[in-house]
Each structure stands twice: as C-alpha cells, then as structure tokens.
Coordinates of C-alpha atoms and ligand atoms in Angstrom, one line a residue:
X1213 CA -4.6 15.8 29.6
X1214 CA -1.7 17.1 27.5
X1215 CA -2.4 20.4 25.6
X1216 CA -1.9 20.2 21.9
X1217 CA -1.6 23.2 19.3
X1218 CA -1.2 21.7 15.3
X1219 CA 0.7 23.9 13.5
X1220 CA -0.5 23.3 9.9
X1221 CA -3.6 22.9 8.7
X1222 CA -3.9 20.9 5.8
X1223 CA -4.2 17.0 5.2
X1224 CA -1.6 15.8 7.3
X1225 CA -2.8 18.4 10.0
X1226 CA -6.4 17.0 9.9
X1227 CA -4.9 13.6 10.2
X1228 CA -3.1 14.7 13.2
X1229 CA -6.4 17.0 14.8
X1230 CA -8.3 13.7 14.3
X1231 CA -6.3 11.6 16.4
X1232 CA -5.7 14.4 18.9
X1233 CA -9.6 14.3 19.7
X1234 CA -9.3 10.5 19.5
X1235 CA -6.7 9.8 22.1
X1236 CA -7.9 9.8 25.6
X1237 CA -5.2 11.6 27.1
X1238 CA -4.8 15.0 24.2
X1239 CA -7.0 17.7 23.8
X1240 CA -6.2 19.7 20.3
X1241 CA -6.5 23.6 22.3
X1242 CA -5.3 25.4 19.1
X1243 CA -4.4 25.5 15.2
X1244 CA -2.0 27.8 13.7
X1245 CA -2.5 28.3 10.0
X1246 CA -2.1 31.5 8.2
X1247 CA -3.9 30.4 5.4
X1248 CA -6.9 28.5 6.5
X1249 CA -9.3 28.6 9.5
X1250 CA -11.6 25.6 8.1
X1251 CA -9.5 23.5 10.1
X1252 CA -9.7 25.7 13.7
X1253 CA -13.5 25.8 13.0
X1254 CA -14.3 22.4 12.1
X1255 CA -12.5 21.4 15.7
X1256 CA -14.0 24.5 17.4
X1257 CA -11.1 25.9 18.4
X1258 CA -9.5 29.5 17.8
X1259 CA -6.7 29.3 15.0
X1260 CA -4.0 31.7 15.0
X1261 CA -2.3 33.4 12.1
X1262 CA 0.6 34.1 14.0
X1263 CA 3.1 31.3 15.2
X1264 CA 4.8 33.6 18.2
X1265 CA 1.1 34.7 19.3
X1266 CA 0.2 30.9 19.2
X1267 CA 3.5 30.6 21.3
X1268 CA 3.0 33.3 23.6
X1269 CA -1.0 33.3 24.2
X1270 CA -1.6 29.4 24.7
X1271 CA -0.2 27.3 27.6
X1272 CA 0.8 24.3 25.8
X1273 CA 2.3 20.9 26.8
X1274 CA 3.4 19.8 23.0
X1275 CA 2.5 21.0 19.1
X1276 CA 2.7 18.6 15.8
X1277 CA 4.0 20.5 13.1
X1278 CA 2.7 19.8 10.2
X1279 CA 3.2 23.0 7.7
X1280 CA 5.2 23.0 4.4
X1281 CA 8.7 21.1 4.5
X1282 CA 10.1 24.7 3.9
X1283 CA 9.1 25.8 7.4
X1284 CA 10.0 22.9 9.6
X1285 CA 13.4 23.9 11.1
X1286 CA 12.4 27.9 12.0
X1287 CA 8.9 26.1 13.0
X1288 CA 10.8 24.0 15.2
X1289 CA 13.3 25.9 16.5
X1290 CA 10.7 28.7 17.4
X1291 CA 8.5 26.3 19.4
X1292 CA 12.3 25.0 21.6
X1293 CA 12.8 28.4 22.5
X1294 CA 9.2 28.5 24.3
X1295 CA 10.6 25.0 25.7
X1296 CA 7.3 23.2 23.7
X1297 CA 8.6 19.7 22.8
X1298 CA 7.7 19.2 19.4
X1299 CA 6.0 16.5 16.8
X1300 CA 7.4 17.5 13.6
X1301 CA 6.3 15.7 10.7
X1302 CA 8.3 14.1 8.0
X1303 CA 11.3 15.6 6.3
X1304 CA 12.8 16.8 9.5
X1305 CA 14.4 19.5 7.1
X1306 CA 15.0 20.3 3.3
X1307 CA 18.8 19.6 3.4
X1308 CA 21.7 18.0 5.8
X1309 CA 22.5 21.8 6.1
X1310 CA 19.0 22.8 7.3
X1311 CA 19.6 19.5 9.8
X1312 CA 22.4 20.5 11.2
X1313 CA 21.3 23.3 12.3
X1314 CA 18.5 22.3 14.1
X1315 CA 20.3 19.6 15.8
X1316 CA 22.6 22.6 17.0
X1317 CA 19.8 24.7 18.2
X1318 CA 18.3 21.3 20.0
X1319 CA 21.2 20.8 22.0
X1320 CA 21.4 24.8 23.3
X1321 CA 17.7 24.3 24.1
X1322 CA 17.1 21.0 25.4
X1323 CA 13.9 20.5 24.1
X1324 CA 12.4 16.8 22.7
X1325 CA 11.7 16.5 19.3
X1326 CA 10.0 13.2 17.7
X1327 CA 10.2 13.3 13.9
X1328 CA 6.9 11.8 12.1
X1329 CA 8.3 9.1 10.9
X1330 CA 5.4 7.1 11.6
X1331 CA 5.9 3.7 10.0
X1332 CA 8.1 2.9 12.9
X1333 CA 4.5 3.3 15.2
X1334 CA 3.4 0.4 13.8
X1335 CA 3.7 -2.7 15.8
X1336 CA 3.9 -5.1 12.4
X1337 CA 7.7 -3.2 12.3
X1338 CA 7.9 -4.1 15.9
X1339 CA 7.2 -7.1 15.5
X1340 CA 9.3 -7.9 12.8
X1341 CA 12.5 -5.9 14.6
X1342 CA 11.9 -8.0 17.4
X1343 CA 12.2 -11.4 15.4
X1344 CA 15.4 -10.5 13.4
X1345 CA 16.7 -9.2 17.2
X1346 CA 15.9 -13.0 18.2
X1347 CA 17.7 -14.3 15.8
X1348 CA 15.7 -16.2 13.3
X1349 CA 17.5 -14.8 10.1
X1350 CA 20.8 -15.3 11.6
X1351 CA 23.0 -12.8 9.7
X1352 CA 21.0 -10.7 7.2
X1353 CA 22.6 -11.0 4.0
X1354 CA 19.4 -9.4 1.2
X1355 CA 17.1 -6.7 2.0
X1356 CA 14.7 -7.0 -0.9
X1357 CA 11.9 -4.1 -0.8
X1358 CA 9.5 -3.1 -3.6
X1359 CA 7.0 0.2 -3.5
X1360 CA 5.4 0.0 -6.9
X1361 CA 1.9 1.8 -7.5
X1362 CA 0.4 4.0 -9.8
X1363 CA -0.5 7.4 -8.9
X1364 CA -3.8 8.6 -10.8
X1365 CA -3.0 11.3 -13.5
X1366 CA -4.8 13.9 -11.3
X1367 CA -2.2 13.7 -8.8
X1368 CA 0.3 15.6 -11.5
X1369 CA -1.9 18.4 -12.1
X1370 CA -0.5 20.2 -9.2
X1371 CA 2.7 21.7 -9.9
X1372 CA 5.1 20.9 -7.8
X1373 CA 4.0 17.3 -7.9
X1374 CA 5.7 17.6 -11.3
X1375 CA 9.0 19.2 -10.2
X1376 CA 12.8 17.4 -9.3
X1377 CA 12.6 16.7 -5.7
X1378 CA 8.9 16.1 -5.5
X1379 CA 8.5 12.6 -6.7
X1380 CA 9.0 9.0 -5.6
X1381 CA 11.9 9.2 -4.1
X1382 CA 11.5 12.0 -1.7
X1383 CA 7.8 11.4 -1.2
X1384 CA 7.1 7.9 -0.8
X1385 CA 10.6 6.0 -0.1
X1386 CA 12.1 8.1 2.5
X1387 CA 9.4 5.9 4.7
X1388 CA 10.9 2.5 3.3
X1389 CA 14.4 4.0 3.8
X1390 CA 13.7 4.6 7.0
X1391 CA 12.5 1.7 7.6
X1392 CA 15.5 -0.6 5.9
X1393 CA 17.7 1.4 8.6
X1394 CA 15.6 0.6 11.1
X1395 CA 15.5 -3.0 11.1
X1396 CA 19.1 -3.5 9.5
X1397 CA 21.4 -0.8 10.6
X1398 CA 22.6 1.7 9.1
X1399 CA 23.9 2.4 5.1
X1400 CA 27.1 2.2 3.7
X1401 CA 27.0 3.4 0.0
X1402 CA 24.0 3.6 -2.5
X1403 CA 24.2 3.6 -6.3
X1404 CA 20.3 4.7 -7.9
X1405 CA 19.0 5.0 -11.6
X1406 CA 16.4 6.8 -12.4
X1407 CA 13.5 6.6 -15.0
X1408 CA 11.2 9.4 -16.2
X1409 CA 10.2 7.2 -19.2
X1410 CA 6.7 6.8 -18.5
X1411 CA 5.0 10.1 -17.7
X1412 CA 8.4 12.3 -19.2
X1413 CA 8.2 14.7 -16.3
X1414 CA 10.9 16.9 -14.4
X1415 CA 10.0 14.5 -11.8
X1416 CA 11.3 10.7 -11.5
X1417 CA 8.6 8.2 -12.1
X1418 CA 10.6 5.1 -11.4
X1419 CA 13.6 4.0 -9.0
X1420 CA 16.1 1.4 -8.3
X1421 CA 18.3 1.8 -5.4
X1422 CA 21.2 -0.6 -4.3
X1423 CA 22.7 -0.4 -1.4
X1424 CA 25.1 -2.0 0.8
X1425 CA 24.4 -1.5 4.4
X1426 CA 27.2 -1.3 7.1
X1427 CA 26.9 -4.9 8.8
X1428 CA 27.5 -5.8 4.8
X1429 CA 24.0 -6.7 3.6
X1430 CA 22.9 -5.9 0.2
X1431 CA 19.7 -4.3 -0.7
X1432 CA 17.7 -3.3 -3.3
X1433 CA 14.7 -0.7 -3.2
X1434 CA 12.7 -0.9 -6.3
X1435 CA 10.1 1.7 -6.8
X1436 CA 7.5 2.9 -9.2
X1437 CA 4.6 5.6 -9.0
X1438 CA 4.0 4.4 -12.8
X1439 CA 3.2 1.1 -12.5
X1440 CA 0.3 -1.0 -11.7
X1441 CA 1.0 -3.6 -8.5
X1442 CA -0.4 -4.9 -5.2
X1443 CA 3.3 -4.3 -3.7
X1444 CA 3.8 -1.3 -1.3
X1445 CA 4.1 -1.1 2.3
X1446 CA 0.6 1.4 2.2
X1447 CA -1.3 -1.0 0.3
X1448 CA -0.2 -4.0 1.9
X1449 CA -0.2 -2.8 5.7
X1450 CA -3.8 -1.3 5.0
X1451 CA -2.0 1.7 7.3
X1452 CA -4.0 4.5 4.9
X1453 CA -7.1 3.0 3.2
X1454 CA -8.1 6.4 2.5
X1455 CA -5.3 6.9 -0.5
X1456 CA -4.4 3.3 -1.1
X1457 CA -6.4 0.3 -2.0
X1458 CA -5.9 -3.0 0.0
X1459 CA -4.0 -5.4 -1.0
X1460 CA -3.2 -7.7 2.2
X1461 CA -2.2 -10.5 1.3
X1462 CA 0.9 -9.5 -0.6
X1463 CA 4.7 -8.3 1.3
X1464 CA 6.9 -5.4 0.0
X1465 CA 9.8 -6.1 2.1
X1466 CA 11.9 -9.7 1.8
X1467 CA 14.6 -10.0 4.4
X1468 CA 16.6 -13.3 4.2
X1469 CA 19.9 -14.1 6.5
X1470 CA 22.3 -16.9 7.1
X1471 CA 19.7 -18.9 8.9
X1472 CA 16.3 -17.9 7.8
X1473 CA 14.1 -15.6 5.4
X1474 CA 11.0 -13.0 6.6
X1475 CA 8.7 -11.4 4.3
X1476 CA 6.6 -8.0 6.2
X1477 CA 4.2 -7.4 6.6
X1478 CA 2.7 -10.6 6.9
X1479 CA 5.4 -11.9 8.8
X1480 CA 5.8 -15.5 7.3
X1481 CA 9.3 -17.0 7.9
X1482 CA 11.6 -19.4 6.8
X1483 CA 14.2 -21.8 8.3
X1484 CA 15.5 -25.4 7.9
X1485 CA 14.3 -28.1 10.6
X1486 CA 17.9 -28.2 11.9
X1487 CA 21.0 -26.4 11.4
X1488 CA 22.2 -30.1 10.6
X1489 CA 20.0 -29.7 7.3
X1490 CA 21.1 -26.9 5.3
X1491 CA 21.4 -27.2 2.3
X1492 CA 19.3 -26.0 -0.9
X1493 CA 18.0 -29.4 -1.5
X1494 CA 16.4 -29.4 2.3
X1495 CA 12.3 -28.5 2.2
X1496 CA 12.0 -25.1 4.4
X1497 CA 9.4 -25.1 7.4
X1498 CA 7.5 -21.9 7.2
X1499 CA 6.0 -20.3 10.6
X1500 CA 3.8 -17.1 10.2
X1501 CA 3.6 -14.2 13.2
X1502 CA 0.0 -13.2 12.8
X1503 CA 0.7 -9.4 11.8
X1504 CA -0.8 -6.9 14.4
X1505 CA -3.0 -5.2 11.4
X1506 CA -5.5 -3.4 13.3
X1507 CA -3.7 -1.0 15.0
X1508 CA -4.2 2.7 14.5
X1509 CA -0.2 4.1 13.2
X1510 CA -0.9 7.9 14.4
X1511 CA -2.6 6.8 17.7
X1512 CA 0.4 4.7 18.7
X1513 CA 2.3 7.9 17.4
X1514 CA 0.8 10.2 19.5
X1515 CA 0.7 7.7 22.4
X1516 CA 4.6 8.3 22.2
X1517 CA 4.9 11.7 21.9
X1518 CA 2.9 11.9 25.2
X1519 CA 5.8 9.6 27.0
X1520 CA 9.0 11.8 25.2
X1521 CA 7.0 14.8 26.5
X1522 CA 6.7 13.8 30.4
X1523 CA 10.3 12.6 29.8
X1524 CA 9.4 8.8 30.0
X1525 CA 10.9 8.1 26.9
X1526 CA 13.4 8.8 24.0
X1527 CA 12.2 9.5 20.5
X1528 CA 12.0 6.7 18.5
X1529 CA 12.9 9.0 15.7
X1530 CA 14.9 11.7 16.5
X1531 CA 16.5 14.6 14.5
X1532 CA 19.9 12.7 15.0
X1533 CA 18.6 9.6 13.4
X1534 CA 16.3 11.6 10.7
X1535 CA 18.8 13.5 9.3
X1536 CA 20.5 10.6 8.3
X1537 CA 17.6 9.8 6.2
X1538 CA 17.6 13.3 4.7
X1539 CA 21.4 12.2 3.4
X1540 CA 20.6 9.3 2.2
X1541 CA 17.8 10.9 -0.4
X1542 CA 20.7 13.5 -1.4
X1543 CA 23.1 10.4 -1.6
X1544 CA 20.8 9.0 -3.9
X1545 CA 20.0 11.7 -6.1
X1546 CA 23.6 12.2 -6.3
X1547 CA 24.7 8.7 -7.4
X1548 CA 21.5 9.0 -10.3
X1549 CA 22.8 12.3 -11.3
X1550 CA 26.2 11.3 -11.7
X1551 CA 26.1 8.0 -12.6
X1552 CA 28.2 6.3 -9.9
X1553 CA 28.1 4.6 -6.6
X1554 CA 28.0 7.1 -3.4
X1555 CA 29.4 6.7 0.0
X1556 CA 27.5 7.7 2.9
X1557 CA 30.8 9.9 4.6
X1558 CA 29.8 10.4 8.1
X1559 CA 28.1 13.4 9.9
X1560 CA 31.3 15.2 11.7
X1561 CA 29.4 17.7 13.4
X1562 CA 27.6 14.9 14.7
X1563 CA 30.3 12.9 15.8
X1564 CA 31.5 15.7 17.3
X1565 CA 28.4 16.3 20.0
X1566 CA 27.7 13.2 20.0
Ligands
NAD1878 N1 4.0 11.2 7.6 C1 3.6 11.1 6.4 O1 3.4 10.1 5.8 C2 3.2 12.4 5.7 C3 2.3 12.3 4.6 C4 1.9 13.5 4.0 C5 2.5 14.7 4.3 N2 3.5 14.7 5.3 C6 4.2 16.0 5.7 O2 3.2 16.8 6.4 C7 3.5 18.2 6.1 C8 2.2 18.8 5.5 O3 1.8 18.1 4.4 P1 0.3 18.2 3.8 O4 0.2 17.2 2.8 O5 -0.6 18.3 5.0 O6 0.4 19.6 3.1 P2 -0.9 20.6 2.8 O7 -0.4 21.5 1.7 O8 -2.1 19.8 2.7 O9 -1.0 21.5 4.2 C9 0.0 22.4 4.6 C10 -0.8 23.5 5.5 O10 0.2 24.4 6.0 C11 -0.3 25.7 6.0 N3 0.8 26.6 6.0 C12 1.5 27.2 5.0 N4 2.5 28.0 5.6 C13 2.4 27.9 6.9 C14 3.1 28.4 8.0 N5 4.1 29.2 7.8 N6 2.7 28.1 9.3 C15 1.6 27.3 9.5 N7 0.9 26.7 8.5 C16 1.3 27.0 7.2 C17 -1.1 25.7 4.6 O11 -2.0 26.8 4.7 C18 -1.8 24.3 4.6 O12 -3.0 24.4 5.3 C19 4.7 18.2 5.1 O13 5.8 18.4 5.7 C20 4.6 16.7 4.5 O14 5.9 16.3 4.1 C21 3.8 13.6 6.0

C-alpha cells in the first residue's frame, strides 16, 4: 500500500482523496490544508496546517498537490527535498520562469514528478495515439479541435473567474493543447484572436487559435465558454459528468492525414478501399474503434503515479514536457495581444540539460 498525503483541500483535492480510498493499492494517511479541515475529517484523517510538519511528521511514499496554481513550484520543490515524488496538478507553474526553476531544482534532487495532466490517462487518447502510430492517417496534415460550452452565469460571480488569465484559455484549453501535442508532436508557431464580446469581461470568452505544428500540420483550436454546443472533449468523453452534461455521440477533435481521417473520441475513421482509389470522387469506407468510455481518468492516473514512484515507469507528463504547455498559453496570449503570428523559440536551458 503506497502512503498518500493531498496537499490541498478543495475540489480537485476531494477528487484526488476519492480515488485514493478507491484504488486498491493507496491509502490517503494525511491532508494538508491551512484553510480547511472538512476535507481531513470527512476522510478521517489528521490534516496539517503546516506543509514542513506534514513533511517531517508522516512517512510518506508520494503526495498529489492540489493547492492554488500560486503554490505549486515552492509546494513541489519542498516535497523533492524530503525526496517525496510528487503528483502535481495542472499548471505545473504560473510562468516559463517559475518552470524553469523547478525543472532545475528536479534535476539537483532527483525526485519523480507526474504533472496532472490527466486527459492523457484516458485510454480513448490511447487508443487514438496508437492508431495514428499505425499509420492509418498517413501524414497528418489538419488538426481540427473545437471546446465550445457555456458556462452558467454563476460561474462569473467569483472574482477571479472574471480576471485576464482566468478564462478559457488558461482553464479549459491548456487540456486540448496538451492533448494536440500529444498525438501530433510538437508546435511550431501560433497566431490567436480573442473575443470578449459576449459577457464584456476582463476575461476572454471566446478563442481561435491556429497553429502550425513542427511535422507541418495545421491546426485550428476553436473555443467558446459563451456558446451553447454538444462539442467539448468533457462533454463528449463523459470524463466529468458531475460539471458537464453528456453529449456522446458528438467528436471535438478531427484529425485527417494523407491517407485517412479520425474523429475522437468516438474513434470513427476514414480511408479509401485502396491506395489505387484516391481520389475525391472515391466513396470513403468508415471503420469505428469502439471508444474505451468507461474507464475512470483519475484511477488510471493514480495507477501511474504508483509505477513512476517504485521507479517502474517515466511520467507520462513530466515538468519537461508541461512546461512547454505553459509557453504555449503565453505564446498565445502574446500573438492575441499583439496581433501577429508567434514562434515557439526553443527552451535553452532545456536544451542545455537535456
Ligand atoms: N486536472 C484538472 O482538470 C483540474 C481541474 C480543476 C482544478 N485543477 C487544479 O487543481 C488545483 C486546485 O484547484 P481547485 O479547483 O481544487 O481549487 P480550490 O480553490 O477548490 O481548492 C484549493 C485548496 O487549497 C487550499 N490552500 C490554499 N493555500 C494552500 C497552501 N498554501 N497549502 C495547502 N493548501 C492550500 C485552499 O484552502 C483550498 O482548500 C489548481 O492548481 C487547479 O488548476 C485541475
């Protein structure tokens, strides 16, 4: 049984306590929340104020952190110097700068950190990286991918929902961003416009993102928190029914190649009979890859967090390949702000330990 401490109590950290106490092979031994002991009570455990009394009074194999974005690098780099590998949820930091840093403190230290990306847990992405690594889109050329939705008016009455760097972009499609580098590689350049038309707050409402991605596919990421659709990865992977209605029979992403076309996440594809036949005029033959919809995204998570902590295996998401999505939101926000197209210039320090 690995020995889990949550650092954070609040929704995500319930999330996380829940599956703890799910998974046959956790046990949740502590919470650390200065704020709140509802959490440490409702799992009957003790809850420390304190991080470094956390640190220094509980023997513990791993801890998810799961406090404000603001804290995640100290949190982090805290836990690696009591050598406790670390879950740290989603942003890994609040800037490249922030990154950096912790990357540089990983590397004295030596200790695993998984980054709560947790889209890539689910074996619908799997599945669908493993068909484009087979071959059946040939070379991808479009990477099509939609997140439309509207968030009820409640949801702006808190007030940093309202503020610049809250909103759709940073929230929501860091996830899909993630997720178009994942099964495509990684990006080149971006150029974004923004829209604040419909609620006229600080915040973005709306979204479009083009990008070109290194192996020279184009993409587009099209997103709206104002707008009333079935098209979003949460709604149409049923991955949080708690926040988002179902809608499964629709796709957010649309992936087409040199040989073939997939739509995830129901996983229908598209090629001609024979390469002999292509040709616009030629009827396409569509096959379907029954989507894995079932499965639980924070169990299969957790599931490897245990292997990265007994050293079994690499973190699908690690700080190095996080922190890329952390540049790619300030790329972004940099092309709407300025009105132009914005390279992605490589990482030095990175190169440089790499
Ligand atoms: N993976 C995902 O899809 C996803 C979804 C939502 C949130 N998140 C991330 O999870 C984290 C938490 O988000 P949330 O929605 O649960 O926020 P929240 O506001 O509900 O909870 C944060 C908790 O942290 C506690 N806290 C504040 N300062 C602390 C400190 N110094 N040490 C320990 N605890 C502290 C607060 O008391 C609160 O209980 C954020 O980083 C957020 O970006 C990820």
């Amino acid at each position: 049984m690995k020995k889990i401490a949550i650092i954070g109590a609040g929704v995500m950290g319930k999330q996380h306590a829940q599956t703890i106490q799910k998974h046959p092979e956790t046990e949740l031994i502590a919470v650390c929340d200065p704020f709140s002991e509802a959490m440490a009570q409702e799992f009957q455990v003790p809850n420390f104020k304190d991080l470094d009394e956390l640190l220094r009074q509980c023997k513990l194999d791993g801890v998810v952190i799961a406090n404000p974005n603001r804290f995640h690098v100290s949190t982090a780099i805290e836990c690696m110097k009591h050598g406790i590998p670390c879950l740290l949820e989603k942003p890994l930091a609040l800037n490249t700068e922030e990154a950096l840093q912790l990357i540089s403190e990983q590397k004295k230290l030596n200790v695993p950190i998984l980054v709560g990306h947790h889209r890539r847990h689910n074996k619908i992405i799997q599945q669908a990286y493993d068909l484009i690594q087979q071959g059946i889109l040939g070379k991808i050329n479009t990477f099509n991918a939609l997140w439309t939705v509207y968030k009820p008016d409640s949801y702006f009455e808190i007030e940093w929902h309202r503020k610049s760097g809250a909103g759709v972009l940073a929230i929501n499609l860091v996830h899909d961003l993630d997720l178009m580098r994942y099964l495509n590689g990684e990006i080149e350049s971006v150029h974004a416009m923004t829209s604040h038309q419909n609620r006229k707050l600080e915040v973005e409402d709306t979204i479009s993102i083009l990008v070109r991605f290194k192996n020279g596919a184009l993409g587009t990421l099209l997103a709206s928190d104002a707008a009333v659709s079935p098209w979003g990865w949460d709604q149409n992977t049923e991955e949080n029914k708690a926040s988002f209605a179902p809608s499964p029979d629709q796709n957010c992403y649309y992936i087409s190649g040199t040989e073939g076309a997939l739509s995830v996440p129901n996983l229908e594809y598209w090629r001609y009979p024979d390469h002999s036949t292509k040709s616009w005029s030629t009827a396409l033959i569509k096959k379907q890859q029954l989507p894995n919809k079932d499965e639980d995204v924070y169990m299969n998570q957790l599931s490897h967090f245990i292997k990265v902590i007994e050293g079994k295996r690499s973190p699908i998401s690690s700080p190095e390949d996080a922190i890329k999505n952390i540049q790619l939101l300030e790329c972004i926000e940099k092309s709407a702000r300025e009105q132009r197209t914005v390279l992605i210039e490589p990482l030095e320090f990175l190169a440089a330990i790499a």
